[in-house]
């Protein structure tokens, strides 16, 4: 199946495509609500993933964003991360699935950083990308206007930090030590929060933060440290091979010193003598009895992990901050004369050599880690402490094996997607030596199980050679007219239009029409044929399209349809206040932004060229017929699959009600999303409180039962 989607079934069932799409969307919403209140087993998560995948594959241009592919890839792994049907929610998830999520996070961030240098974009190479980014991103936030006014050196340092976070810091994700993982998660989360504050990137940043949660463990949420008894053995009476307790003096200072000495002693890996081990004393986990020394020692890797968790600050400094500082000195050059400046030292050729040298080792290392984790998951499922029949344990082990095979297969299919960083070198050699891998990767790509990423590889809206002097954000503006001479602009809810309107807050919602208008402005109408179809819908006064523009906008065209529609290309730039004029070399539009605008304006714009010449009804049929959008083709489709008049029309009716409720306010998105998030958090908190109360009740009953047993024995 080249385009896997359940939407294919609307043909044999005789359903209209819109009705089938409504049914799939409503099904995904119901399953999402069920998962948020504690019913998120593998069947429910699989239904969520399949629903979204089906919509993405029929969404074409409007669902072709990288985060649509990312959520499909993460959703597939989440199927194996969730619990099987019938299993308790408190069951521990497979470690291999958690590790695969970490690999997806590494791949996403590492590729996003490397492609910025590989693309040879002059703004990224000159560290001037942020001079354009805040004003030229799809839908900026109000805070982006203030960031755009910052001095040159601050904007260059922002680009430098993004390089560090996206390239060398991503390798900290793969480090097995817990403090380093937490440090890497903190870096990535702070980076995503900064992006959220300055740009409306839908759910992408929230999804990336969710991936960062795979670097945490339950200890973080409990706010406690793991007990040392499990690693170093239970406390016992002093023996020749163990440390004895420290006698407490009556003086306060002596007691404090004794406590500090005792804490240092208890934190050390303990040694248990061979006679004590033979006598039946409990041994530490993963320890072995040394024949020559007659003692049980904790393995080196356990000592290292134990030391790192007892001294997280030293671990982060030694294995986190210092390596990043070394990487920063290798990547950048800092000069202080004649002015303080930072420049990129690494070249695209040097970065390519690093990728070729390091990437195979990272892929092989993580493959071994995943394989070992999968084996441990299978062994752990067979050694489950829960009493069960032999057949139930065998079924549990079999299903755990299926999960591990799915995880390992997904990882193998992901290998070619990251090897594209070598521009086909390693990937082509690997596919030529393993033809099966090529077919597996192709199938995984069709099902959105593995994909390559590379956000912002080239900066748009660059009006010069990359020096950061001239910002030229292209925007398409549609106009309607009743007589062909007087033109009235169409207003969009979120994209820049009126220069006096503030940039909106809209994330995590994505107004996809406004987003696609940003892409349409990067090329002509022939490169975005859907924009011509949009002009036809504006001439017809389509209610659905008018609602996409804004339910409370364009009232004149709702009451009376225009006779002509055209589109012009404008160039936008943020205005500059008096305190933001320190940037040197301003010219053209920037001078207008600095000197010739009202203090209340957010934007300044200039008309650049014609995007779409004035058109009337009937003039676009021949062009739209090539894409299947002509009126006659739509009427033929309606006759073949008429909209149902009764039962199945309920899905469309429910969707219409939800849309009408959503468009009741300009801030509908934030309120709706906030309400749903609060409901989800409330349900989960309620579930946690109920579980805690039940746990406490069971603990009290256990203690009472133990007390009764003691009384009986006495």
PDB file of N, CA and C in Angstrom, residues 228-234 241-243 263-273 283-285 287 295-308 310:
ATOM      1  N   UNK A 228      20.201   3.292  48.515  1.00  0.00           N
ATOM      2  CA  UNK A 228      21.511   2.705  48.279  1.00  0.00           C
ATOM      3  C   UNK A 228      21.570   1.245  48.706  1.00  0.00           C
ATOM      4  N   UNK A 229      20.564   0.814  49.483  1.00  0.00           N
ATOM      5  CA  UNK A 229      20.625  -0.547  50.012  1.00  0.00           C
ATOM      6  C   UNK A 229      20.574  -1.574  48.911  1.00  0.00           C
ATOM      7  N   UNK A 230      19.860  -1.246  47.850  1.00  0.00           N
ATOM      8  CA  UNK A 230      19.743  -2.215  46.773  1.00  0.00           C
ATOM      9  C   UNK A 230      21.072  -2.415  46.063  1.00  0.00           C
ATOM     10  N   UNK A 231      21.908  -1.356  46.048  1.00  0.00           N
ATOM     11  CA  UNK A 231      23.165  -1.465  45.321  1.00  0.00           C
ATOM     12  C   UNK A 231      24.278  -2.012  46.201  1.00  0.00           C
ATOM     13  N   UNK A 232      24.281  -1.599  47.463  1.00  0.00           N
ATOM     14  CA  UNK A 232      25.419  -1.928  48.306  1.00  0.00           C
ATOM     15  C   UNK A 232      25.085  -2.932  49.395  1.00  0.00           C
ATOM     16  N   UNK A 233      23.886  -3.449  49.376  1.00  0.00           N
ATOM     17  CA  UNK A 233      23.523  -4.483  50.337  1.00  0.00           C
ATOM     18  C   UNK A 233      22.864  -3.920  51.571  1.00  0.00           C
ATOM     19  N   UNK A 234      22.179  -4.775  52.285  1.00  0.00           N
ATOM     20  CA  UNK A 234      21.478  -4.348  53.487  1.00  0.00           C
ATOM     21  C   UNK A 234      22.468  -4.168  54.628  1.00  0.00           C
ATOM     22  N   UNK A 241      35.114  -7.342  57.429  1.00  0.00           N
ATOM     23  CA  UNK A 241      35.137  -6.823  56.069  1.00  0.00           C
ATOM     24  C   UNK A 241      34.237  -5.647  55.851  1.00  0.00           C
ATOM     25  N   UNK A 242      33.580  -5.146  56.907  1.00  0.00           N
ATOM     26  CA  UNK A 242      32.650  -4.036  56.742  1.00  0.00           C
ATOM     27  C   UNK A 242      33.060  -2.901  57.636  1.00  0.00           C
ATOM     28  N   UNK A 243      32.424  -1.716  57.384  1.00  0.00           N
ATOM     29  CA  UNK A 243      32.697  -0.548  58.200  1.00  0.00           C
ATOM     30  C   UNK A 243      31.829  -0.598  59.451  1.00  0.00           C
ATOM     31  N   UNK A 263      28.150   9.376  56.891  1.00  0.00           N
ATOM     32  CA  UNK A 263      27.534   9.491  55.568  1.00  0.00           C
ATOM     33  C   UNK A 263      28.537   9.164  54.470  1.00  0.00           C
ATOM     34  N   UNK A 264      29.781   9.640  54.637  1.00  0.00           N
ATOM     35  CA  UNK A 264      30.796   9.322  53.636  1.00  0.00           C
ATOM     36  C   UNK A 264      31.067   7.826  53.604  1.00  0.00           C
ATOM     37  N   UNK A 265      31.095   7.209  54.782  1.00  0.00           N
ATOM     38  CA  UNK A 265      31.355   5.770  54.828  1.00  0.00           C
ATOM     39  C   UNK A 265      30.214   4.988  54.198  1.00  0.00           C
ATOM     40  N   UNK A 266      28.963   5.400  54.492  1.00  0.00           N
ATOM     41  CA  UNK A 266      27.813   4.650  53.968  1.00  0.00           C
ATOM     42  C   UNK A 266      27.671   4.816  52.474  1.00  0.00           C
ATOM     43  N   UNK A 267      28.215   5.906  51.909  1.00  0.00           N
ATOM     44  CA  UNK A 267      28.098   6.120  50.468  1.00  0.00           C
ATOM     45  C   UNK A 267      29.096   5.300  49.672  1.00  0.00           C
ATOM     46  N   UNK A 268      30.098   4.739  50.338  1.00  0.00           N
ATOM     47  CA  UNK A 268      31.095   3.970  49.609  1.00  0.00           C
ATOM     48  C   UNK A 268      30.560   2.574  49.276  1.00  0.00           C
ATOM     49  N   UNK A 269      30.986   1.992  48.162  1.00  0.00           N
ATOM     50  CA  UNK A 269      30.615   0.596  47.873  1.00  0.00           C
ATOM     51  C   UNK A 269      31.178  -0.325  48.937  1.00  0.00           C
ATOM     52  N   UNK A 270      30.346  -1.163  49.515  1.00  0.00           N
ATOM     53  CA  UNK A 270      30.756  -2.004  50.626  1.00  0.00           C
ATOM     54  C   UNK A 270      31.462  -3.258  50.153  1.00  0.00           C
ATOM     55  N   UNK A 271      32.310  -3.772  50.999  1.00  0.00           N
ATOM     56  CA  UNK A 271      32.985  -5.047  50.782  1.00  0.00           C
ATOM     57  C   UNK A 271      32.465  -6.045  51.804  1.00  0.00           C
ATOM     58  N   UNK A 272      32.072  -7.206  51.348  1.00  0.00           N
ATOM     59  CA  UNK A 272      31.576  -8.262  52.223  1.00  0.00           C
ATOM     60  C   UNK A 272      32.554  -9.421  52.159  1.00  0.00           C
ATOM     61  N   UNK A 273      32.978  -9.869  53.291  1.00  0.00           N
ATOM     62  CA  UNK A 273      33.979 -10.932  53.319  1.00  0.00           C
ATOM     63  C   UNK A 273      33.390 -12.237  52.816  1.00  0.00           C
ATOM     64  N   UNK A 283      24.052 -10.417  49.549  1.00  0.00           N
ATOM     65  CA  UNK A 283      25.090  -9.766  48.764  1.00  0.00           C
ATOM     66  C   UNK A 283      24.510  -8.598  47.988  1.00  0.00           C
ATOM     67  N   UNK A 284      25.311  -7.595  47.688  1.00  0.00           N
ATOM     68  CA  UNK A 284      24.832  -6.492  46.864  1.00  0.00           C
ATOM     69  C   UNK A 284      24.468  -6.973  45.473  1.00  0.00           C
ATOM     70  N   UNK A 285      23.635  -6.155  44.824  1.00  0.00           N
ATOM     71  CA  UNK A 285      23.216  -6.498  43.467  1.00  0.00           C
ATOM     72  C   UNK A 285      24.415  -6.410  42.522  1.00  0.00           C
ATOM     73  N   UNK A 287      27.167  -8.038  42.391  1.00  0.00           N
ATOM     74  CA  UNK A 287      28.497  -8.161  42.961  1.00  0.00           C
ATOM     75  C   UNK A 287      28.981  -9.589  42.786  1.00  0.00           C
ATOM     76  N   UNK A 295      36.499 -11.387  49.221  1.00  0.00           N
ATOM     77  CA  UNK A 295      35.527 -10.323  49.441  1.00  0.00           C
ATOM     78  C   UNK A 295      34.653 -10.168  48.216  1.00  0.00           C
ATOM     79  N   UNK A 296      33.475  -9.604  48.441  1.00  0.00           N
ATOM     80  CA  UNK A 296      32.526  -9.329  47.356  1.00  0.00           C
ATOM     81  C   UNK A 296      32.621  -7.850  47.004  1.00  0.00           C
ATOM     82  N   UNK A 297      32.914  -7.535  45.766  1.00  0.00           N
ATOM     83  CA  UNK A 297      33.091  -6.153  45.339  1.00  0.00           C
ATOM     84  C   UNK A 297      32.020  -5.777  44.331  1.00  0.00           C
ATOM     85  N   UNK A 298      31.623  -4.511  44.361  1.00  0.00           N
ATOM     86  CA  UNK A 298      30.672  -3.984  43.386  1.00  0.00           C
ATOM     87  C   UNK A 298      31.412  -3.736  42.082  1.00  0.00           C
ATOM     88  N   UNK A 299      30.854  -4.126  40.924  1.00  0.00           N
ATOM     89  CA  UNK A 299      31.546  -3.914  39.645  1.00  0.00           C
ATOM     90  C   UNK A 299      31.841  -2.445  39.394  1.00  0.00           C
ATOM     91  N   UNK A 300      32.807  -2.213  38.505  1.00  0.00           N
ATOM     92  CA  UNK A 300      33.264  -0.854  38.242  1.00  0.00           C
ATOM     93  C   UNK A 300      32.150   0.031  37.706  1.00  0.00           C
ATOM     94  N   UNK A 301      31.341  -0.497  36.761  1.00  0.00           N
ATOM     95  CA  UNK A 301      30.291   0.351  36.194  1.00  0.00           C
ATOM     96  C   UNK A 301      29.234   0.698  37.237  1.00  0.00           C
ATOM     97  N   UNK A 302      29.013  -0.213  38.209  1.00  0.00           N
ATOM     98  CA  UNK A 302      28.080   0.102  39.279  1.00  0.00           C
ATOM     99  C   UNK A 302      28.663   1.172  40.203  1.00  0.00           C
ATOM    100  N   UNK A 303      29.970   1.079  40.454  1.00  0.00           N
ATOM    101  CA  UNK A 303      30.611   2.115  41.270  1.00  0.00           C
ATOM    102  C   UNK A 303      30.526   3.473  40.594  1.00  0.00           C
ATOM    103  N   UNK A 304      30.770   3.494  39.282  1.00  0.00           N
ATOM    104  CA  UNK A 304      30.719   4.757  38.549  1.00  0.00           C
ATOM    105  C   UNK A 304      29.317   5.347  38.584  1.00  0.00           C
ATOM    106  N   UNK A 305      28.312   4.505  38.363  1.00  0.00           N
ATOM    107  CA  UNK A 305      26.940   5.008  38.397  1.00  0.00           C
ATOM    108  C   UNK A 305      26.570   5.490  39.793  1.00  0.00           C
ATOM    109  N   UNK A 306      26.992   4.730  40.791  1.00  0.00           N
ATOM    110  CA  UNK A 306      26.704   5.119  42.170  1.00  0.00           C
ATOM    111  C   UNK A 306      27.389   6.440  42.505  1.00  0.00           C
ATOM    112  N   UNK A 307      28.644   6.601  42.112  1.00  0.00           N
ATOM    113  CA  UNK A 307      29.370   7.838  42.408  1.00  0.00           C
ATOM    114  C   UNK A 307      28.740   9.022  41.682  1.00  0.00           C
ATOM    115  N   UNK A 308      28.337   8.814  40.428  1.00  0.00           N
ATOM    116  CA  UNK A 308      27.748   9.919  39.664  1.00  0.00           C
ATOM    117  C   UNK A 308      26.432  10.381  40.266  1.00  0.00           C
ATOM    118  N   UNK A 310      25.660  10.116  43.474  1.00  0.00           N
ATOM    119  CA  UNK A 310      25.960  10.740  44.753  1.00  0.00           C
ATOM    120  C   UNK A 310      26.634  12.099  44.577  1.00  0.00           C
TER     121      UNK A 310
END
